[in-house]
XYZ file of C-alpha atoms in Angstrom:
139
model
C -46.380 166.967 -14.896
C -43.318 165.971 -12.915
C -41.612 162.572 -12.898
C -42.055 161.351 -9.541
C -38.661 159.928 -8.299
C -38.348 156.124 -8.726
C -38.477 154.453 -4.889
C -35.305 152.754 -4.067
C -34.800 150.064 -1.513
C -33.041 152.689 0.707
C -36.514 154.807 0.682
C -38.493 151.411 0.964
C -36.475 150.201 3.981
C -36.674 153.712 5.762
C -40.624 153.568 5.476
C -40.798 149.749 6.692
C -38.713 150.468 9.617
C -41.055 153.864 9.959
C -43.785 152.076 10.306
C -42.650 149.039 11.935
C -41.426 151.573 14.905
C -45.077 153.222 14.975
C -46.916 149.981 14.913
C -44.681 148.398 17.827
C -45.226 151.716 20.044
C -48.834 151.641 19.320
C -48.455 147.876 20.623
C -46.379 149.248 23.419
C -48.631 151.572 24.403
C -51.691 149.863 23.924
C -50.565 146.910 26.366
C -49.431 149.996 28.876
C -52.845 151.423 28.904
C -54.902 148.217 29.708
C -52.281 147.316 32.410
C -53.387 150.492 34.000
C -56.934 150.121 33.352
C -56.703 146.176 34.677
C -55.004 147.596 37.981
C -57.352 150.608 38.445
C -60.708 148.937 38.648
C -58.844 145.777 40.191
C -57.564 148.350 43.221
C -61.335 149.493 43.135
C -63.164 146.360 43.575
C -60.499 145.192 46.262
C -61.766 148.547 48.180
C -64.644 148.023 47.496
C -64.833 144.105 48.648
C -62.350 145.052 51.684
C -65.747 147.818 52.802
C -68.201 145.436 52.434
C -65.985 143.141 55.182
C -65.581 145.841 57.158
C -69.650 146.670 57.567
C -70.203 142.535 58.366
C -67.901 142.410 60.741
C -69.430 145.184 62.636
C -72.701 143.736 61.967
C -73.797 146.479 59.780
C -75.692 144.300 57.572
C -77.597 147.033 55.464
C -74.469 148.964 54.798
C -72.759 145.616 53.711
C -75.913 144.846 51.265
C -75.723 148.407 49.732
C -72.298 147.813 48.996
C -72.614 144.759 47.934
C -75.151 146.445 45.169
C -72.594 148.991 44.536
C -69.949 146.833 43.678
C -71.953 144.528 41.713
C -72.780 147.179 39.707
C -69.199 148.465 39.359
C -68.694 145.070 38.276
C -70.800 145.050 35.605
C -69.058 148.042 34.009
C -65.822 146.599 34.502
C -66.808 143.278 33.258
C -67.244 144.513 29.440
C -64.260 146.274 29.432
C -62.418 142.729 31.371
C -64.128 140.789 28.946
C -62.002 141.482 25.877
C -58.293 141.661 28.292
C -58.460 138.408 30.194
C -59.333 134.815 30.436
C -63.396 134.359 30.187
C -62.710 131.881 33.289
C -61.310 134.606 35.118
C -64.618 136.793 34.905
C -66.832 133.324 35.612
C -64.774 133.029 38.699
C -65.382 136.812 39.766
C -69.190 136.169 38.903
C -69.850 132.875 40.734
C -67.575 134.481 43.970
C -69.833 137.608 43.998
C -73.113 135.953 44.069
C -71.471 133.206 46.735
C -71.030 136.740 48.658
C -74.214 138.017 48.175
C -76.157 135.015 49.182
C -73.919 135.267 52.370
C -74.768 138.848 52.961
C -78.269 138.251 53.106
C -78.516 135.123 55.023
C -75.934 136.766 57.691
C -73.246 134.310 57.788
C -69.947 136.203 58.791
C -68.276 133.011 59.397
C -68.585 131.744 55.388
C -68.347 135.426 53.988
C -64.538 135.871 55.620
C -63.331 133.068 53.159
C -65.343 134.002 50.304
C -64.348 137.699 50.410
C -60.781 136.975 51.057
C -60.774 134.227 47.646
C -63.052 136.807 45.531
C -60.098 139.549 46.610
C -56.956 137.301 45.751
C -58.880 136.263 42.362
C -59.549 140.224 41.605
C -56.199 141.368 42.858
C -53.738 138.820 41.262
C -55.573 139.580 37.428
C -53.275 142.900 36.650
C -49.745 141.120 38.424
C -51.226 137.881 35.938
C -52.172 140.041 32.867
C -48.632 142.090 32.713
C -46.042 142.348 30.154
C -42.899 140.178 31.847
C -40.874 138.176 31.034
C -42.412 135.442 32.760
C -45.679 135.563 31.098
C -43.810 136.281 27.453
C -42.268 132.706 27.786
């Protein structure tokens, strides 16, 4: 059987910087990856919000509602993935906007949907710029 060399504190040190180096990349990386996934499905549900203004004001009404579906079921997806990212009132505010914007879909009311589309996309387009690793939000 073979001695096994004694660890000195040069060894020690090497493997505690080692691993403190692997476990701030995988940090790193980690925060990298849901900033992309927080702007992808953000920049989809702003397309997808920015469509459904486009049918109602052309009085497309049908198309809007299908959309509408669409996107709420996009949302759902997204939500469970959001849900462990951001704030919790973030995602109420997303959820109370949509059905605001479905309700106003169905009753027909171009005038109140403008407003409520144009609120529902600043709340879902500001969440990546609000959720990103800056300086600002560090301190």
């Amino acid at each position: 059987m073979k001695n096994k060399k004694p660890l000195t504190k040069s060894t020690m040190s090497v493997k505690t910087i080692t691993s403190l180096v692997i476990l701030t990349a995988s940090i790193i990386i980690s925060g990298l990856y849901a900033h992309k996934l927080l702007r992808d499905d953000s920049d989809m549900l702003v397309k997808a919000i920015d469509e459904i203004v486009q049918s109602s004001s052309s009085g497309d009404w049908r198309g809007s509602a299908d959309k509408m579906q669409q996107m709420t079921d996009q949302w759902q997806r997204i939500r469970r993935t959001w849900s462990s990212l951001i704030d919790h009132q973030e995602i109420d505010n997303i959820d109370v906007t949509l059905s605001r914007l479905k309700i106003l879909i169905e009753i027909r009311d171009i005038t109140s949907l403008m407003p409520e589309a144009a609120a529902l996309r600043k709340i879902v387009g500001h969440i990546p710029e609000k959720e990103s690793l800056t300086i600002d939000n560090i301190f």
